[in-house]
């Protein structure tokens, strides 16, 4: 909150901000951690990433995962996304009513082929069934992408993309509570644009992912 106010030209000590928020009954949304459930697959890549989340270049280290989003009381949709560890930017995403291999493939093929470094771009995921199929392996090979898998049942190996999904839900989806596929898609699209272009991050000197990338390239 202090950083958000500073961006608007309002400079207030963080202790005063905390006191004012308390007096006005304003509270931050607390994100709940969700359990991780591993799956056995047929093809498992070595854990090349190995929790080394630092990347020196854009499109050097990418991480991906799928999360479910509740619609109304009885329905779900599934969001697949790819995050670049260089600047935490969401560089590809896809949404579907089915949690299947096609969802993953449609996400990965949205990556910018001109930015993929031949044999050097790493794409890390957990061992979900979609990511351990022969077709997924062939897709990465064809795109000259190196595959990497988390250790089975270790959620910390893919913590960055899990964190993004948590922010998406607590900062947008839980607040707007979409009731249709179309409403959900619109909400996700709006949040990802906001996250990439406007949502500042402390680790990047209070710049958004795209602001950080553009400043580094200048």
Short mmCIF file of C-alpha atoms in Angstrom, two decimals:
data_model
loop_
_atom_site.label_atom_id
_atom_site.label_comp_id
_atom_site.label_asym_id
_atom_site.label_seq_id
_atom_site.Cartn_x
_atom_site.Cartn_y
_atom_site.Cartn_z
CA UNK A 1 0.00 0.00 0.00
CA UNK A 2 2.85 2.39 0.86
CA UNK A 3 4.41 1.82 -2.57
CA UNK A 4 1.07 2.30 -4.33
CA UNK A 5 0.59 5.65 -2.58
CA UNK A 6 4.14 6.70 -3.46
CA UNK A 7 3.40 6.04 -7.12
CA UNK A 8 0.48 8.47 -6.84
CA UNK A 9 2.75 11.15 -5.34
CA UNK A 10 1.62 10.58 -1.73
CA UNK A 11 4.51 9.97 0.66
CA UNK A 12 3.48 8.51 4.03
CA UNK A 13 5.45 6.43 6.51
CA UNK A 14 4.51 2.74 6.36
CA UNK A 15 3.61 2.74 10.08
CA UNK A 16 1.10 5.53 9.53
CA UNK A 17 -0.35 3.67 6.54
CA UNK A 18 -0.79 0.58 8.71
CA UNK A 19 -2.47 2.63 11.44
CA UNK A 20 -4.82 4.36 8.98
CA UNK A 21 -5.75 1.05 7.39
CA UNK A 22 -6.52 -0.35 10.83
CA UNK A 23 -8.62 2.68 11.80
CA UNK A 24 -10.55 2.54 8.50
CA UNK A 25 -11.08 -1.20 8.67
CA UNK A 26 -9.04 -1.87 5.51
CA UNK A 27 -7.35 -5.24 5.44
CA UNK A 28 -5.08 -6.99 2.97
CA UNK A 29 -6.36 -10.21 1.49
CA UNK A 30 -4.42 -13.13 2.97
CA UNK A 31 -3.62 -15.83 0.46
CA UNK A 32 -4.19 -19.43 1.50
CA UNK A 33 -1.61 -22.04 0.60
CA UNK A 34 -2.99 -25.04 -1.23
CA UNK A 35 -1.59 -28.57 -1.00
CA UNK A 36 0.40 -30.08 -3.85
CA UNK A 37 -0.48 -33.49 -5.25
CA UNK A 38 2.03 -35.18 -7.53
CA UNK A 39 1.17 -37.54 -10.38
CA UNK A 40 3.13 -40.38 -11.86
CA UNK A 41 4.00 -39.87 -15.52
CA UNK A 42 5.74 -41.86 -18.21
CA UNK A 43 8.52 -39.41 -19.15
CA UNK A 44 10.24 -37.33 -16.47
CA UNK A 45 12.85 -34.70 -17.26
CA UNK A 46 15.69 -34.04 -14.80
CA UNK A 47 15.11 -31.18 -12.37
CA UNK A 48 17.42 -28.78 -14.19
CA UNK A 49 15.89 -25.67 -12.62
CA UNK A 50 16.43 -27.07 -9.11
CA UNK A 51 14.89 -24.01 -7.40
CA UNK A 52 17.40 -21.65 -9.05
CA UNK A 53 14.81 -19.01 -9.90
CA UNK A 54 17.29 -16.35 -10.99
CA UNK A 55 17.51 -15.69 -14.74
CA UNK A 56 19.94 -13.32 -16.43
CA UNK A 57 18.01 -13.03 -19.69
CA UNK A 58 14.47 -12.90 -21.04
CA UNK A 59 13.16 -16.31 -22.20
CA UNK A 60 16.04 -18.08 -20.45
CA UNK A 61 14.02 -19.78 -17.71
CA UNK A 62 10.27 -20.31 -18.01
CA UNK A 63 7.95 -22.06 -15.56
CA UNK A 64 4.45 -23.37 -16.23
CA UNK A 65 1.52 -24.92 -14.39
CA UNK A 66 -2.26 -25.30 -14.41
CA UNK A 67 -4.75 -24.09 -11.82
CA UNK A 68 -8.49 -24.57 -11.55
CA UNK A 69 -10.94 -21.69 -11.24
CA UNK A 70 -14.39 -22.17 -9.76
CA UNK A 71 -17.35 -20.81 -11.72
CA UNK A 72 -20.54 -20.48 -9.72
CA UNK A 73 -21.18 -23.42 -7.39
CA UNK A 74 -20.60 -26.53 -9.48
CA UNK A 75 -18.34 -25.72 -12.45
CA UNK A 76 -14.63 -25.24 -13.01
CA UNK A 77 -12.36 -23.98 -15.76
CA UNK A 78 -8.63 -24.53 -16.01
CA UNK A 79 -5.96 -21.90 -16.56
CA UNK A 80 -2.56 -22.83 -17.96
CA UNK A 81 0.15 -20.17 -17.85
CA UNK A 82 3.87 -19.70 -18.52
CA UNK A 83 5.87 -17.26 -16.38
CA UNK A 84 9.33 -15.91 -17.26
CA UNK A 85 11.65 -15.97 -14.26
CA UNK A 86 13.67 -13.06 -15.68
CA UNK A 87 10.95 -10.55 -14.79
CA UNK A 88 7.97 -12.64 -13.56
CA UNK A 89 6.04 -11.75 -16.72
CA UNK A 90 3.25 -14.01 -17.92
CA UNK A 91 4.39 -14.74 -21.48
CA UNK A 92 1.68 -17.22 -22.51
CA UNK A 93 -1.64 -18.46 -21.16
CA UNK A 94 -4.69 -20.44 -22.18
CA UNK A 95 -8.01 -21.28 -20.52
CA UNK A 96 -10.24 -24.31 -21.09
CA UNK A 97 -13.09 -26.29 -19.60
CA UNK A 98 -10.88 -29.39 -19.84
CA UNK A 99 -7.69 -30.10 -17.92
CA UNK A 100 -5.92 -32.04 -20.65
CA UNK A 101 -2.85 -32.21 -22.86
CA UNK A 102 -4.46 -29.95 -25.47
CA UNK A 103 -4.66 -27.16 -22.91
CA UNK A 104 -0.92 -27.44 -22.26
CA UNK A 105 -0.03 -27.65 -25.94
CA UNK A 106 -2.15 -24.61 -26.80
CA UNK A 107 -0.33 -22.67 -24.09
CA UNK A 108 3.20 -23.63 -25.08
CA UNK A 109 2.70 -22.88 -28.79
CA UNK A 110 1.82 -19.29 -27.82
CA UNK A 111 5.43 -18.69 -26.78
CA UNK A 112 7.24 -16.29 -29.10
CA UNK A 113 9.41 -18.49 -31.38
CA UNK A 114 11.74 -15.59 -32.18
CA UNK A 115 12.68 -15.30 -28.49
CA UNK A 116 13.29 -18.99 -27.85
CA UNK A 117 17.01 -19.63 -27.54
CA UNK A 118 17.86 -22.82 -29.43
CA UNK A 119 18.55 -25.48 -26.82
CA UNK A 120 18.95 -22.90 -24.06
CA UNK A 121 15.39 -21.87 -23.17
CA UNK A 122 14.25 -23.94 -20.19
CA UNK A 123 10.59 -24.76 -19.51
CA UNK A 124 9.99 -26.14 -16.03
CA UNK A 125 6.80 -27.77 -14.73
CA UNK A 126 5.63 -30.24 -12.13
CA UNK A 127 5.06 -33.91 -12.97
CA UNK A 128 1.39 -33.49 -13.89
CA UNK A 129 0.20 -36.09 -16.39
CA UNK A 130 0.09 -33.58 -19.27
CA UNK A 131 3.76 -32.69 -18.80
CA UNK A 132 5.03 -36.28 -18.75
CA UNK A 133 3.56 -37.48 -22.05
CA UNK A 134 5.49 -38.36 -25.19
CA UNK A 135 3.55 -35.71 -27.13
CA UNK A 136 4.65 -32.99 -24.69
CA UNK A 137 8.26 -34.14 -24.95
CA UNK A 138 8.06 -34.05 -28.76
CA UNK A 139 6.49 -30.57 -28.66
CA UNK A 140 9.38 -29.19 -26.64
CA UNK A 141 11.92 -30.90 -28.87
CA UNK A 142 10.29 -29.42 -31.96
CA UNK A 143 10.37 -25.94 -30.44
CA UNK A 144 14.03 -26.34 -29.33
CA UNK A 145 13.01 -25.97 -25.67
CA UNK A 146 14.70 -27.87 -22.83
CA UNK A 147 12.27 -29.58 -20.46
CA UNK A 148 12.65 -29.68 -16.68
CA UNK A 149 10.45 -31.30 -14.01
CA UNK A 150 9.98 -30.68 -10.31
CA UNK A 151 10.71 -33.44 -7.88
CA UNK A 152 7.62 -35.50 -7.22
CA UNK A 153 5.42 -33.92 -4.57
CA UNK A 154 7.66 -30.87 -3.98
CA UNK A 155 5.59 -27.71 -4.46
CA UNK A 156 8.57 -25.44 -3.72
CA UNK A 157 10.24 -26.49 -6.99
CA UNK A 158 7.61 -24.50 -8.91
CA UNK A 159 6.81 -21.87 -6.30
CA UNK A 160 6.90 -18.83 -8.61
CA UNK A 161 4.01 -19.82 -10.86
CA UNK A 162 2.05 -21.05 -7.83
CA UNK A 163 2.51 -17.60 -6.30
CA UNK A 164 1.16 -15.91 -9.43
CA UNK A 165 -1.97 -18.08 -9.41
CA UNK A 166 -2.52 -17.20 -5.76
CA UNK A 167 -2.27 -13.47 -6.50
CA UNK A 168 -4.67 -13.83 -9.43
CA UNK A 169 -7.29 -15.48 -7.26
CA UNK A 170 -7.03 -13.28 -4.18
CA UNK A 171 -6.63 -9.97 -6.00
CA UNK A 172 -9.17 -10.55 -8.77
CA UNK A 173 -11.20 -13.74 -9.02
CA UNK A 174 -12.32 -14.00 -5.39
CA UNK A 175 -13.44 -10.37 -5.57
CA UNK A 176 -15.40 -10.43 -8.85
CA UNK A 177 -16.68 -14.03 -8.46
CA UNK A 178 -17.30 -14.74 -12.17
CA UNK A 179 -20.30 -16.97 -12.92
CA UNK A 180 -19.68 -17.84 -16.58
CA UNK A 181 -16.78 -18.90 -18.77
CA UNK A 182 -16.88 -15.56 -20.57
CA UNK A 183 -16.79 -13.58 -17.32
CA UNK A 184 -13.89 -15.67 -16.08
CA UNK A 185 -11.90 -15.25 -19.28
CA UNK A 186 -12.46 -11.49 -19.17
CA UNK A 187 -11.35 -11.30 -15.52
CA UNK A 188 -8.22 -13.38 -16.15
CA UNK A 189 -7.31 -11.34 -19.23
CA UNK A 190 -7.74 -8.07 -17.32
CA UNK A 191 -5.65 -9.25 -14.39
CA UNK A 192 -2.79 -10.60 -16.51
CA UNK A 193 -2.60 -7.28 -18.37
CA UNK A 194 -2.57 -5.43 -15.04
CA UNK A 195 -0.02 -7.84 -13.56
CA UNK A 196 2.35 -7.55 -16.52
CA UNK A 197 2.03 -3.81 -17.14
CA UNK A 198 1.10 -2.17 -13.84
CA UNK A 199 1.54 -4.36 -10.76
CA UNK A 200 4.87 -3.29 -9.25
CA UNK A 201 7.14 -5.79 -7.54
CA UNK A 202 9.63 -5.00 -4.79
CA UNK A 203 12.32 -7.30 -6.22
CA UNK A 204 12.29 -5.25 -9.43
CA UNK A 205 12.68 -1.86 -7.73
CA UNK A 206 8.92 -1.26 -7.67
CA UNK A 207 8.57 -1.76 -11.42
CA UNK A 208 6.06 -3.98 -13.17
CA UNK A 209 7.40 -6.99 -15.11
CA UNK A 210 7.21 -5.23 -18.48
CA UNK A 211 8.54 -1.94 -17.06
CA UNK A 212 11.53 -3.85 -15.69
CA UNK A 213 12.16 -5.63 -19.01
CA UNK A 214 11.89 -2.44 -21.04
CA UNK A 215 14.15 -0.50 -18.68
CA UNK A 216 16.78 -3.25 -18.80
CA UNK A 217 16.67 -3.25 -22.61
CA UNK A 218 17.00 0.54 -22.90
#
